[in-house]
């Protein structure tokens, strides 16, 4: 069956219309190049940030990497945020292991022998005057317990 033959488009377009189309095409090409450049820069920065997160030693160092992503979309941030979450979980046990020693009162109550208690008694004297009498009460109580424990074993 016969299809109507389309006339060449150039015959139907004016010179002004051709100029406008050419400008639009050039604009689209420029925008595409800019988008490609932006994507390359994004991938490069993402790679650097992921590497930095992997090498970070503290939670503060890990979280600092988010400041470089403020203009990013949520979708662009997702790989970095996933890496940050993973690294923070890896660091959590290390941070949890750094614990404060027990308070002086607890150390006194748990003293294993009189020698350890004597050392703690010396430390009591370095504390504030207002708390010394209370701590010395714990020292005397523990000394009594340890001495009676020793007497009970000797009998």
PDB file of N, CA and C in Angstrom, residues 73-124:
ATOM      1  N   UNK A  73      21.986  14.966  46.574  1.00  0.00           N
ATOM      2  CA  UNK A  73      20.634  14.452  46.808  1.00  0.00           C
ATOM      3  C   UNK A  73      20.725  13.273  47.787  1.00  0.00           C
ATOM      4  N   UNK A  74      19.573  12.866  48.280  1.00  0.00           N
ATOM      5  CA  UNK A  74      19.534  11.728  49.210  1.00  0.00           C
ATOM      6  C   UNK A  74      20.082  10.464  48.538  1.00  0.00           C
ATOM      7  N   UNK A  75      19.750  10.306  47.273  1.00  0.00           N
ATOM      8  CA  UNK A  75      20.219   9.138  46.523  1.00  0.00           C
ATOM      9  C   UNK A  75      21.739   9.167  46.367  1.00  0.00           C
ATOM     10  N   UNK A  76      22.306  10.353  46.158  1.00  0.00           N
ATOM     11  CA  UNK A  76      23.755  10.459  46.015  1.00  0.00           C
ATOM     12  C   UNK A  76      24.456  10.179  47.341  1.00  0.00           C
ATOM     13  N   UNK A  77      23.839  10.579  48.437  1.00  0.00           N
ATOM     14  CA  UNK A  77      24.446  10.394  49.759  1.00  0.00           C
ATOM     15  C   UNK A  77      24.385   8.950  50.256  1.00  0.00           C
ATOM     16  N   UNK A  78      23.416   8.188  49.788  1.00  0.00           N
ATOM     17  CA  UNK A  78      23.160   6.854  50.335  1.00  0.00           C
ATOM     18  C   UNK A  78      24.404   5.967  50.422  1.00  0.00           C
ATOM     19  N   UNK A  79      25.237   5.836  49.373  1.00  0.00           N
ATOM     20  CA  UNK A  79      26.408   4.953  49.502  1.00  0.00           C
ATOM     21  C   UNK A  79      27.360   5.404  50.618  1.00  0.00           C
ATOM     22  N   UNK A  80      27.524   6.720  50.754  1.00  0.00           N
ATOM     23  CA  UNK A  80      28.410   7.234  51.798  1.00  0.00           C
ATOM     24  C   UNK A  80      27.805   6.985  53.180  1.00  0.00           C
ATOM     25  N   UNK A  81      26.521   7.250  53.331  1.00  0.00           N
ATOM     26  CA  UNK A  81      25.880   7.040  54.635  1.00  0.00           C
ATOM     27  C   UNK A  81      25.897   5.567  55.037  1.00  0.00           C
ATOM     28  N   UNK A  82      25.736   4.682  54.072  1.00  0.00           N
ATOM     29  CA  UNK A  82      25.832   3.245  54.370  1.00  0.00           C
ATOM     30  C   UNK A  82      27.233   2.887  54.863  1.00  0.00           C
ATOM     31  N   UNK A  83      28.250   3.444  54.206  1.00  0.00           N
ATOM     32  CA  UNK A  83      29.636   3.174  54.612  1.00  0.00           C
ATOM     33  C   UNK A  83      29.915   3.756  55.998  1.00  0.00           C
ATOM     34  N   UNK A  84      29.378   4.940  56.266  1.00  0.00           N
ATOM     35  CA  UNK A  84      29.562   5.573  57.579  1.00  0.00           C
ATOM     36  C   UNK A  84      28.909   4.708  58.659  1.00  0.00           C
ATOM     37  N   UNK A  85      27.694   4.258  58.410  1.00  0.00           N
ATOM     38  CA  UNK A  85      26.990   3.416  59.383  1.00  0.00           C
ATOM     39  C   UNK A  85      27.790   2.146  59.677  1.00  0.00           C
ATOM     40  N   UNK A  86      28.297   1.521  58.637  1.00  0.00           N
ATOM     41  CA  UNK A  86      29.079   0.290  58.800  1.00  0.00           C
ATOM     42  C   UNK A  86      30.345   0.561  59.616  1.00  0.00           C
ATOM     43  N   UNK A  87      31.047   1.656  59.300  1.00  0.00           N
ATOM     44  CA  UNK A  87      32.301   1.975  59.997  1.00  0.00           C
ATOM     45  C   UNK A  87      32.035   2.311  61.464  1.00  0.00           C
ATOM     46  N   UNK A  88      30.956   3.016  61.738  1.00  0.00           N
ATOM     47  CA  UNK A  88      30.632   3.343  63.129  1.00  0.00           C
ATOM     48  C   UNK A  88      30.353   2.072  63.933  1.00  0.00           C
ATOM     49  N   UNK A  89      29.724   1.090  63.309  1.00  0.00           N
ATOM     50  CA  UNK A  89      29.487  -0.176  64.011  1.00  0.00           C
ATOM     51  C   UNK A  89      30.797  -0.914  64.258  1.00  0.00           C
ATOM     52  N   UNK A  90      31.744  -0.786  63.317  1.00  0.00           N
ATOM     53  CA  UNK A  90      33.052  -1.422  63.514  1.00  0.00           C
ATOM     54  C   UNK A  90      33.810  -0.751  64.654  1.00  0.00           C
ATOM     55  N   UNK A  91      33.665   0.572  64.763  1.00  0.00           N
ATOM     56  CA  UNK A  91      34.389   1.315  65.797  1.00  0.00           C
ATOM     57  C   UNK A  91      33.718   1.209  67.164  1.00  0.00           C
ATOM     58  N   UNK A  92      32.443   0.928  67.221  1.00  0.00           N
ATOM     59  CA  UNK A  92      31.706   0.905  68.488  1.00  0.00           C
ATOM     60  C   UNK A  92      32.334  -0.010  69.530  1.00  0.00           C
ATOM     61  N   UNK A  93      32.716  -1.251  69.194  1.00  0.00           N
ATOM     62  CA  UNK A  93      33.340  -2.091  70.221  1.00  0.00           C
ATOM     63  C   UNK A  93      34.636  -1.485  70.746  1.00  0.00           C
ATOM     64  N   UNK A  94      35.411  -0.867  69.878  1.00  0.00           N
ATOM     65  CA  UNK A  94      36.673  -0.273  70.316  1.00  0.00           C
ATOM     66  C   UNK A  94      36.414   0.863  71.298  1.00  0.00           C
ATOM     67  N   UNK A  95      35.403   1.663  71.041  1.00  0.00           N
ATOM     68  CA  UNK A  95      35.071   2.764  71.939  1.00  0.00           C
ATOM     69  C   UNK A  95      34.516   2.217  73.246  1.00  0.00           C
ATOM     70  N   UNK A  96      33.719   1.164  73.183  1.00  0.00           N
ATOM     71  CA  UNK A  96      33.127   0.584  74.388  1.00  0.00           C
ATOM     72  C   UNK A  96      34.188  -0.010  75.304  1.00  0.00           C
ATOM     73  N   UNK A  97      35.296  -0.468  74.739  1.00  0.00           N
ATOM     74  CA  UNK A  97      36.353  -1.070  75.546  1.00  0.00           C
ATOM     75  C   UNK A  97      37.091  -0.035  76.391  1.00  0.00           C
ATOM     76  N   UNK A  98      37.060   1.216  75.976  1.00  0.00           N
ATOM     77  CA  UNK A  98      37.746   2.264  76.726  1.00  0.00           C
ATOM     78  C   UNK A  98      36.808   2.694  77.850  1.00  0.00           C
ATOM     79  N   UNK A  99      36.958   2.072  78.985  1.00  0.00           N
ATOM     80  CA  UNK A  99      36.077   2.356  80.106  1.00  0.00           C
ATOM     81  C   UNK A  99      36.859   3.048  81.210  1.00  0.00           C
ATOM     82  N   UNK A 100      36.128   3.800  81.992  1.00  0.00           N
ATOM     83  CA  UNK A 100      36.729   4.449  83.148  1.00  0.00           C
ATOM     84  C   UNK A 100      36.948   3.383  84.224  1.00  0.00           C
ATOM     85  N   UNK A 101      38.030   3.528  84.997  1.00  0.00           N
ATOM     86  CA  UNK A 101      38.204   2.589  86.103  1.00  0.00           C
ATOM     87  C   UNK A 101      37.087   2.818  87.121  1.00  0.00           C
ATOM     88  N   UNK A 102      36.803   1.813  87.930  1.00  0.00           N
ATOM     89  CA  UNK A 102      35.736   1.991  88.914  1.00  0.00           C
ATOM     90  C   UNK A 102      36.100   3.106  89.892  1.00  0.00           C
ATOM     91  N   UNK A 103      35.091   3.655  90.515  1.00  0.00           N
ATOM     92  CA  UNK A 103      35.328   4.746  91.459  1.00  0.00           C
ATOM     93  C   UNK A 103      36.204   4.257  92.617  1.00  0.00           C
ATOM     94  N   UNK A 104      36.795   5.199  93.309  1.00  0.00           N
ATOM     95  CA  UNK A 104      37.673   4.862  94.428  1.00  0.00           C
ATOM     96  C   UNK A 104      36.902   4.084  95.495  1.00  0.00           C
ATOM     97  N   UNK A 105      35.652   4.465  95.724  1.00  0.00           N
ATOM     98  CA  UNK A 105      34.842   3.767  96.716  1.00  0.00           C
ATOM     99  C   UNK A 105      34.671   2.290  96.322  1.00  0.00           C
ATOM    100  N   UNK A 106      34.395   2.030  95.045  1.00  0.00           N
ATOM    101  CA  UNK A 106      34.223   0.653  94.576  1.00  0.00           C
ATOM    102  C   UNK A 106      35.546  -0.102  94.675  1.00  0.00           C
ATOM    103  N   UNK A 107      36.642   0.559  94.346  1.00  0.00           N
ATOM    104  CA  UNK A 107      37.960  -0.084  94.456  1.00  0.00           C
ATOM    105  C   UNK A 107      38.237  -0.475  95.907  1.00  0.00           C
ATOM    106  N   UNK A 108      37.874   0.414  96.831  1.00  0.00           N
ATOM    107  CA  UNK A 108      38.074   0.119  98.256  1.00  0.00           C
ATOM    108  C   UNK A 108      37.228  -1.090  98.661  1.00  0.00           C
ATOM    109  N   UNK A 109      35.969  -1.094  98.254  1.00  0.00           N
ATOM    110  CA  UNK A 109      35.065  -2.188  98.624  1.00  0.00           C
ATOM    111  C   UNK A 109      35.498  -3.520  98.022  1.00  0.00           C
ATOM    112  N   UNK A 110      36.237  -3.475  96.921  1.00  0.00           N
ATOM    113  CA  UNK A 110      36.665  -4.707  96.250  1.00  0.00           C
ATOM    114  C   UNK A 110      38.138  -5.035  96.473  1.00  0.00           C
ATOM    115  N   UNK A 111      38.791  -4.321  97.369  1.00  0.00           N
ATOM    116  CA  UNK A 111      40.218  -4.570  97.622  1.00  0.00           C
ATOM    117  C   UNK A 111      40.420  -6.033  98.002  1.00  0.00           C
ATOM    118  N   UNK A 112      41.415  -6.658  97.369  1.00  0.00           N
ATOM    119  CA  UNK A 112      41.638  -8.102  97.569  1.00  0.00           C
ATOM    120  C   UNK A 112      42.422  -8.405  98.844  1.00  0.00           C
ATOM    121  N   UNK A 113      43.289  -7.456  99.240  1.00  0.00           N
ATOM    122  CA  UNK A 113      44.100  -7.704 100.432  1.00  0.00           C
ATOM    123  C   UNK A 113      44.436  -6.371 101.099  1.00  0.00           C
ATOM    124  N   UNK A 114      45.110  -6.472 102.250  1.00  0.00           N
ATOM    125  CA  UNK A 114      45.444  -5.268 103.019  1.00  0.00           C
ATOM    126  C   UNK A 114      46.448  -4.377 102.296  1.00  0.00           C
ATOM    127  N   UNK A 115      47.340  -4.953 101.510  1.00  0.00           N
ATOM    128  CA  UNK A 115      48.328  -4.161 100.771  1.00  0.00           C
ATOM    129  C   UNK A 115      47.624  -3.262  99.756  1.00  0.00           C
ATOM    130  N   UNK A 116      46.697  -3.832  99.013  1.00  0.00           N
ATOM    131  CA  UNK A 116      45.938  -3.044  98.030  1.00  0.00           C
ATOM    132  C   UNK A 116      45.135  -1.965  98.749  1.00  0.00           C
ATOM    133  N   UNK A 117      44.574  -2.304  99.899  1.00  0.00           N
ATOM    134  CA  UNK A 117      43.794  -1.344 100.671  1.00  0.00           C
ATOM    135  C   UNK A 117      44.674  -0.197 101.167  1.00  0.00           C
ATOM    136  N   UNK A 118      45.926  -0.504 101.567  1.00  0.00           N
ATOM    137  CA  UNK A 118      46.857   0.546 101.999  1.00  0.00           C
ATOM    138  C   UNK A 118      47.133   1.530 100.862  1.00  0.00           C
ATOM    139  N   UNK A 119      47.307   1.020  99.659  1.00  0.00           N
ATOM    140  CA  UNK A 119      47.544   1.891  98.495  1.00  0.00           C
ATOM    141  C   UNK A 119      46.337   2.792  98.244  1.00  0.00           C
ATOM    142  N   UNK A 120      45.160   2.221  98.372  1.00  0.00           N
ATOM    143  CA  UNK A 120      43.939   3.001  98.158  1.00  0.00           C
ATOM    144  C   UNK A 120      43.752   4.042  99.264  1.00  0.00           C
ATOM    145  N   UNK A 121      44.189   3.695 100.485  1.00  0.00           N
ATOM    146  CA  UNK A 121      44.092   4.645 101.599  1.00  0.00           C
ATOM    147  C   UNK A 121      44.959   5.869 101.329  1.00  0.00           C
ATOM    148  N   UNK A 122      46.121   5.652 100.729  1.00  0.00           N
ATOM    149  CA  UNK A 122      46.997   6.772 100.359  1.00  0.00           C
ATOM    150  C   UNK A 122      46.297   7.642  99.319  1.00  0.00           C
ATOM    151  N   UNK A 123      45.610   7.005  98.378  1.00  0.00           N
ATOM    152  CA  UNK A 123      44.904   7.762  97.340  1.00  0.00           C
ATOM    153  C   UNK A 123      43.753   8.569  97.939  1.00  0.00           C
ATOM    154  N   UNK A 124      43.135   8.043  99.007  1.00  0.00           N
ATOM    155  CA  UNK A 124      42.050   8.771  99.670  1.00  0.00           C
ATOM    156  C   UNK A 124      42.558  10.121 100.160  1.00  0.00           C
TER     157      UNK A 124
END
